[in-house]
Short mmCIF file of C-alpha atoms in Angstrom, two decimals:
data_model
loop_
_atom_site.label_atom_id
_atom_site.label_comp_id
_atom_site.label_asym_id
_atom_site.label_seq_id
_atom_site.Cartn_x
_atom_site.Cartn_y
_atom_site.Cartn_z
CA UNK A 1 -0.05 0.04 -0.10
CA UNK A 2 2.77 2.45 0.96
CA UNK A 3 4.80 1.58 -2.35
CA UNK A 4 1.43 2.33 -4.38
CA UNK A 5 1.23 5.70 -2.63
CA UNK A 6 4.87 6.48 -3.33
CA UNK A 7 4.36 5.68 -7.08
CA UNK A 8 1.56 8.08 -7.35
CA UNK A 9 -0.45 9.41 -8.72
CA UNK A 10 -3.29 7.30 -7.11
CA UNK A 11 -6.91 7.26 -7.86
CA UNK A 12 -9.08 9.75 -5.80
CA UNK A 13 -11.06 7.62 -3.56
CA UNK A 14 -10.31 4.68 -1.20
CA UNK A 15 -12.66 2.51 -3.41
CA UNK A 16 -10.97 3.45 -6.63
CA UNK A 17 -7.61 2.77 -5.05
CA UNK A 18 -8.93 -0.60 -3.94
CA UNK A 19 -10.25 -1.28 -7.47
CA UNK A 20 -6.76 -0.53 -8.91
CA UNK A 21 -4.92 -2.88 -6.58
CA UNK A 22 -7.57 -5.39 -6.66
CA UNK A 23 -8.28 -5.51 -2.81
CA UNK A 24 -11.52 -5.23 -0.88
CA UNK A 25 -12.41 -1.62 0.31
CA UNK A 26 -12.26 -2.61 3.98
CA UNK A 27 -8.75 -3.81 3.65
CA UNK A 28 -7.37 -0.66 1.89
CA UNK A 29 -9.18 1.59 4.59
CA UNK A 30 -7.57 -0.47 7.38
CA UNK A 31 -4.10 -0.31 5.63
CA UNK A 32 -4.36 3.42 5.05
CA UNK A 33 -5.42 4.09 8.73
CA UNK A 34 -2.47 2.08 10.01
CA UNK A 35 -0.09 4.01 7.56
CA UNK A 36 -1.42 7.14 8.95
CA UNK A 37 -1.15 6.12 12.60
CA UNK A 38 2.47 5.20 12.06
CA UNK A 39 3.39 8.47 10.41
CA UNK A 40 3.91 6.99 6.66
CA UNK A 41 1.34 9.24 5.08
CA UNK A 42 0.18 12.94 5.57
CA UNK A 43 -3.30 14.43 4.73
CA UNK A 44 -3.44 17.38 2.23
CA UNK A 45 -6.32 19.75 2.02
CA UNK A 46 -8.65 18.90 -0.99
CA UNK A 47 -7.41 15.53 -1.52
CA UNK A 48 -9.52 12.46 -0.40
CA UNK A 49 -6.43 10.11 -0.13
CA UNK A 50 -3.33 10.86 1.89
CA UNK A 51 0.12 11.38 0.22
CA UNK A 52 3.08 9.08 1.10
CA UNK A 53 5.77 10.64 3.33
CA UNK A 54 9.35 10.11 2.05
CA UNK A 55 10.95 6.78 3.06
CA UNK A 56 13.47 8.33 5.42
CA UNK A 57 10.86 10.45 7.10
CA UNK A 58 8.57 7.45 7.31
CA UNK A 59 11.20 5.42 8.91
CA UNK A 60 11.94 8.06 11.62
CA UNK A 61 8.35 8.44 12.26
CA UNK A 62 8.04 4.48 12.72
CA UNK A 63 11.10 4.57 15.02
CA UNK A 64 9.30 7.37 17.17
CA UNK A 65 6.26 5.37 17.25
CA UNK A 66 7.74 2.23 18.71
CA UNK A 67 9.68 4.37 21.06
CA UNK A 68 6.47 5.82 22.33
CA UNK A 69 4.80 2.47 22.55
CA UNK A 70 7.79 1.04 24.62
CA UNK A 71 7.62 3.98 26.76
CA UNK A 72 3.75 3.35 27.32
CA UNK A 73 4.35 -0.25 28.03
CA UNK A 74 7.09 0.57 30.57
CA UNK A 75 5.03 2.92 32.44
CA UNK A 76 1.99 0.07 32.53
CA UNK A 77 4.70 -2.29 33.89
CA UNK A 78 5.92 0.11 36.56
CA UNK A 79 2.32 0.66 37.57
CA UNK A 80 1.67 -3.11 37.84
CA UNK A 81 5.02 -3.77 39.80
CA UNK A 82 3.97 -0.97 42.13
CA UNK A 83 0.38 -2.67 42.68
CA UNK A 84 2.11 -5.92 43.36
CA UNK A 85 4.13 -4.29 45.87
CA UNK A 86 1.25 -2.83 47.60
CA UNK A 87 -0.64 -6.18 47.61
CA UNK A 88 2.41 -7.70 49.29
CA UNK A 89 2.53 -4.98 52.01
CA UNK A 90 -1.10 -5.41 52.60
CA UNK A 91 -1.64 -9.12 52.85
CA UNK A 92 1.54 -10.70 54.19
CA UNK A 93 1.24 -12.44 57.40
CA UNK A 94 2.79 -15.36 59.29
CA UNK A 95 2.38 -18.86 58.10
CA UNK A 96 0.06 -19.62 55.20
CA UNK A 97 -3.40 -18.02 54.80
CA UNK A 98 -5.99 -17.27 52.36
CA UNK A 99 -8.18 -14.25 52.59
CA UNK A 100 -11.67 -13.52 51.11
CA UNK A 101 -10.12 -11.85 48.12
CA UNK A 102 -8.51 -15.02 46.91
CA UNK A 103 -4.92 -14.29 47.82
CA UNK A 104 -2.99 -16.77 49.57
CA UNK A 105 0.12 -15.97 51.56
CA UNK A 106 2.86 -18.57 51.96
CA UNK A 107 5.76 -17.86 54.14
CA UNK A 108 9.19 -19.47 54.40
CA UNK A 109 11.46 -20.65 51.66
CA UNK A 110 10.63 -24.29 51.84
CA UNK A 111 6.88 -23.74 51.92
CA UNK A 112 7.16 -21.51 49.02
CA UNK A 113 9.16 -23.90 46.91
CA UNK A 114 6.54 -26.74 47.81
CA UNK A 115 3.64 -24.38 46.82
CA UNK A 116 5.36 -23.42 43.55
CA UNK A 117 6.02 -27.13 42.67
CA UNK A 118 2.50 -28.08 43.50
CA UNK A 119 1.10 -25.33 41.05
CA UNK A 120 3.59 -26.47 38.14
CA UNK A 121 2.67 -30.10 38.61
CA UNK A 122 -1.03 -29.04 38.39
CA UNK A 123 -0.67 -27.35 35.05
CA UNK A 124 -2.59 -28.74 32.07
CA UNK A 125 -2.29 -26.18 29.36
CA UNK A 126 0.15 -23.27 30.12
CA UNK A 127 3.00 -22.32 32.48
CA UNK A 128 4.31 -18.89 32.27
CA UNK A 129 7.36 -17.74 34.28
CA UNK A 130 9.41 -14.50 34.75
CA UNK A 131 12.71 -15.45 36.16
CA UNK A 132 15.19 -12.55 37.52
CA UNK A 133 17.88 -12.36 40.26
CA UNK A 134 18.43 -12.42 43.18
CA UNK A 135 18.36 -16.21 43.44
CA UNK A 136 18.56 -18.26 46.52
CA UNK A 137 21.96 -20.08 47.12
CA UNK A 138 20.02 -23.56 46.95
CA UNK A 139 18.35 -22.89 43.53
CA UNK A 140 20.09 -24.83 40.84
CA UNK A 141 22.10 -22.70 38.66
CA UNK A 142 20.19 -23.54 35.14
CA UNK A 143 16.78 -24.18 36.28
CA UNK A 144 14.38 -21.16 36.43
CA UNK A 145 13.08 -20.69 40.12
CA UNK A 146 14.60 -24.18 40.70
CA UNK A 147 11.40 -25.82 39.43
CA UNK A 148 10.87 -28.88 37.07
CA UNK A 149 9.55 -27.06 34.19
CA UNK A 150 10.05 -30.10 31.73
CA UNK A 151 7.46 -32.20 33.22
CA UNK A 152 4.42 -30.01 32.12
CA UNK A 153 5.87 -30.16 28.47
CA UNK A 154 5.87 -33.91 28.59
CA UNK A 155 2.45 -33.79 29.61
CA UNK A 156 1.60 -31.42 26.63
CA UNK A 157 1.37 -28.13 28.46
CA UNK A 158 2.95 -25.11 26.92
CA UNK A 159 5.79 -23.71 28.99
CA UNK A 160 7.27 -20.25 28.43
CA UNK A 161 10.14 -18.59 30.34
CA UNK A 162 11.47 -15.06 30.19
CA UNK A 163 15.00 -14.96 31.78
CA UNK A 164 16.53 -11.58 32.79
CA UNK A 165 19.80 -11.05 30.88
CA UNK A 166 21.40 -10.31 34.30
CA UNK A 167 20.84 -13.85 35.62
CA UNK A 168 22.97 -15.17 32.66
CA UNK A 169 26.05 -14.31 34.57
CA UNK A 170 25.28 -16.76 37.30
CA UNK A 171 27.27 -20.06 37.09
CA UNK A 172 25.58 -22.96 35.34
CA UNK A 173 22.43 -20.80 34.11
CA UNK A 174 23.26 -20.48 30.55
CA UNK A 175 23.98 -24.25 30.08
CA UNK A 176 20.83 -25.21 32.07
CA UNK A 177 18.93 -23.06 29.76
CA UNK A 178 20.24 -24.63 26.60
CA UNK A 179 19.17 -28.06 28.05
CA UNK A 180 15.57 -26.71 28.95
CA UNK A 181 15.28 -25.17 25.35
CA UNK A 182 16.34 -28.74 23.94
CA UNK A 183 13.55 -30.34 26.04
CA UNK A 184 10.80 -28.20 24.62
CA UNK A 185 10.62 -25.25 26.96
CA UNK A 186 10.15 -21.87 25.29
CA UNK A 187 12.69 -19.39 26.39
CA UNK A 188 13.24 -15.72 25.70
CA UNK A 189 15.65 -13.11 27.24
CA UNK A 190 14.43 -9.90 28.72
CA UNK A 191 16.21 -6.87 30.33
CA UNK A 192 15.04 -5.33 33.72
CA UNK A 193 12.18 -7.62 34.24
CA UNK A 194 9.72 -6.17 36.80
CA UNK A 195 9.19 -9.06 39.20
CA UNK A 196 9.32 -12.87 39.57
CA UNK A 197 6.15 -14.63 38.60
CA UNK A 198 4.60 -18.07 37.93
CA UNK A 199 1.31 -18.40 36.18
CA UNK A 200 -0.50 -21.59 35.72
CA UNK A 201 -3.09 -22.14 33.07
CA UNK A 202 -3.63 -18.38 33.06
CA UNK A 203 -5.85 -18.70 36.26
CA UNK A 204 -3.39 -18.54 39.30
CA UNK A 205 -0.25 -16.75 39.81
CA UNK A 206 2.45 -17.08 42.51
CA UNK A 207 4.60 -14.08 43.15
CA UNK A 208 7.75 -15.09 44.76
CA UNK A 209 9.15 -12.82 47.38
CA UNK A 210 11.58 -10.09 45.98
CA UNK A 211 14.54 -11.36 48.09
CA UNK A 212 14.99 -15.07 47.68
CA UNK A 213 17.75 -15.26 50.09
CA UNK A 214 15.48 -14.10 53.07
CA UNK A 215 14.37 -17.40 54.68
CA UNK A 216 11.31 -15.71 56.33
CA UNK A 217 10.08 -13.83 53.04
CA UNK A 218 6.60 -14.45 51.94
CA UNK A 219 5.03 -15.22 48.50
CA UNK A 220 1.45 -14.35 47.33
CA UNK A 221 -0.57 -16.95 45.46
CA UNK A 222 -3.32 -15.01 43.68
CA UNK A 223 -6.41 -16.65 42.37
CA UNK A 224 -8.58 -13.55 42.32
CA UNK A 225 -9.98 -12.89 38.72
CA UNK A 226 -9.45 -9.11 38.91
CA UNK A 227 -5.85 -9.48 40.13
CA UNK A 228 -5.19 -12.25 37.75
CA UNK A 229 -6.34 -10.16 34.83
CA UNK A 230 -3.72 -7.85 35.63
CA UNK A 231 -0.85 -10.43 36.01
CA UNK A 232 -1.42 -12.50 32.99
CA UNK A 233 -1.17 -9.46 30.60
CA UNK A 234 2.10 -8.32 32.52
CA UNK A 235 3.50 -11.74 31.48
CA UNK A 236 2.27 -11.37 27.89
CA UNK A 237 3.73 -7.93 27.53
CA UNK A 238 7.05 -8.90 28.91
CA UNK A 239 7.15 -11.97 26.53
CA UNK A 240 6.39 -9.89 23.51
CA UNK A 241 9.34 -7.52 24.35
CA UNK A 242 11.70 -10.31 24.91
CA UNK A 243 14.20 -11.93 22.47
CA UNK A 244 13.47 -15.31 21.52
CA UNK A 245 15.97 -18.14 21.73
CA UNK A 246 15.86 -21.79 20.75
CA UNK A 247 16.65 -24.44 18.39
CA UNK A 248 17.90 -23.18 14.98
CA UNK A 249 18.71 -25.31 12.01
CA UNK A 250 22.45 -25.92 11.29
CA UNK A 251 22.32 -24.52 7.73
CA UNK A 252 21.36 -21.11 9.10
CA UNK A 253 24.84 -20.50 10.22
CA UNK A 254 28.10 -21.30 8.38
CA UNK A 255 31.13 -23.36 9.85
CA UNK A 256 33.31 -19.99 9.46
CA UNK A 257 30.78 -18.07 11.44
CA UNK A 258 30.46 -20.76 14.17
CA UNK A 259 34.38 -20.48 14.35
CA UNK A 260 34.00 -16.71 14.70
CA UNK A 261 31.32 -17.08 17.53
CA UNK A 262 33.79 -19.55 19.41
CA UNK A 263 36.63 -17.48 19.11
CA UNK A 264 34.73 -14.57 20.41
CA UNK A 265 33.78 -16.56 23.27
CA UNK A 266 37.06 -17.58 24.09
CA UNK A 267 37.90 -13.72 24.30
CA UNK A 268 39.95 -13.02 21.19
CA UNK A 269 39.97 -9.63 19.51
CA UNK A 270 38.86 -8.90 15.97
CA UNK A 271 42.51 -8.58 14.80
CA UNK A 272 43.35 -12.21 16.22
CA UNK A 273 40.35 -13.89 14.94
CA UNK A 274 41.16 -12.31 11.33
CA UNK A 275 44.72 -13.89 11.72
CA UNK A 276 43.38 -17.16 12.81
CA UNK A 277 40.94 -17.11 9.72
CA UNK A 278 43.45 -15.64 7.33
CA UNK A 279 40.99 -12.91 6.24
CA UNK A 280 40.86 -9.12 6.62
CA UNK A 281 39.72 -7.76 9.90
CA UNK A 282 36.91 -5.70 8.18
CA UNK A 283 35.58 -9.07 7.11
CA UNK A 284 35.62 -10.30 10.26
CA UNK A 285 33.67 -7.17 11.69
CA UNK A 286 30.96 -7.43 8.96
CA UNK A 287 30.34 -11.12 9.73
CA UNK A 288 30.29 -10.18 13.53
CA UNK A 289 27.69 -7.45 12.98
CA UNK A 290 25.50 -9.99 10.84
CA UNK A 291 25.67 -12.45 13.56
CA UNK A 292 24.85 -9.96 16.34
CA UNK A 293 21.92 -8.82 14.12
CA UNK A 294 20.73 -12.56 13.67
CA UNK A 295 20.98 -13.01 17.41
CA UNK A 296 19.25 -9.81 18.40
CA UNK A 297 22.33 -8.96 20.66
CA UNK A 298 23.27 -5.55 21.57
CA UNK A 299 26.85 -6.51 22.77
CA UNK A 300 29.20 -9.37 21.91
CA UNK A 301 28.85 -11.10 25.39
CA UNK A 302 25.01 -11.24 24.70
CA UNK A 303 25.76 -12.73 21.17
CA UNK A 304 28.03 -15.41 22.73
CA UNK A 305 25.23 -16.15 25.25
CA UNK A 306 22.40 -16.14 22.46
CA UNK A 307 24.75 -18.52 20.24
CA UNK A 308 25.12 -20.81 23.02
CA UNK A 309 21.50 -20.97 23.92
CA UNK A 310 20.80 -21.64 20.23
CA UNK A 311 23.18 -24.41 19.86
CA UNK A 312 25.50 -22.69 17.43
CA UNK A 313 28.44 -23.19 19.29
CA UNK A 314 27.88 -27.11 19.16
CA UNK A 315 29.54 -28.71 16.19
#
């Protein structure tokens, strides 16, 4: 649609444009509205159809649109996180209790772990986790929240995990995520996750304590529909913004690119990699840039982690 407007001149009405393109009028109308919303077109007095904005300007408009959308999502996440904190302050008490609003309080590391395991084992359709530091010393390095998240996969449930990039620095966590991904757990990487969270079948949510190292900390188990309707969209919003990882076909990466990634992971600089491969350093840098784009990585460290998680470093 944008290309048709750029080519110009275009018919003077939406119905005429739809006829020229061989599309239903409602599809043309929807497309024009989306282009206008994202700044790809501009209205001119006396013209029924908008004109196309130059491509460079249109791309800048799209970037600004995405930035505004991210800021809005961030504000929503901060508001939800604040609501969670206020709920925790209101409902925490000793032992394990359930109030009339459907909010259960579970206190103590052992009791929280047992309750979380019960919830995951009860899943029949969907398990969703947000996993971020800090971690308790007893939590296994590679398993999000220390739970068996593979068992629901074997029983046919969908398991999705968003892991905070900060947590990848913990010993054994990257290898553990590689293993989980190979067993069917869907894993994405996020930045500055707002909270830890476990949601089962989109109906009940466990909010682990913020400080996992505190043996007296309490968790909230929320089954109230009103609160659940806020926490499930919270996970969905984080999941949409996170970078996917997982199994990738071997033919999507060359052996030379695999070697570049391995050399990067070993700490070699561009010049040293170029000497190893007997190519110009600019060639190495172009290939590293391509790999970072393919891996959706902002730094070389992230590229190494992503490559490991996708199995690209395994011959």
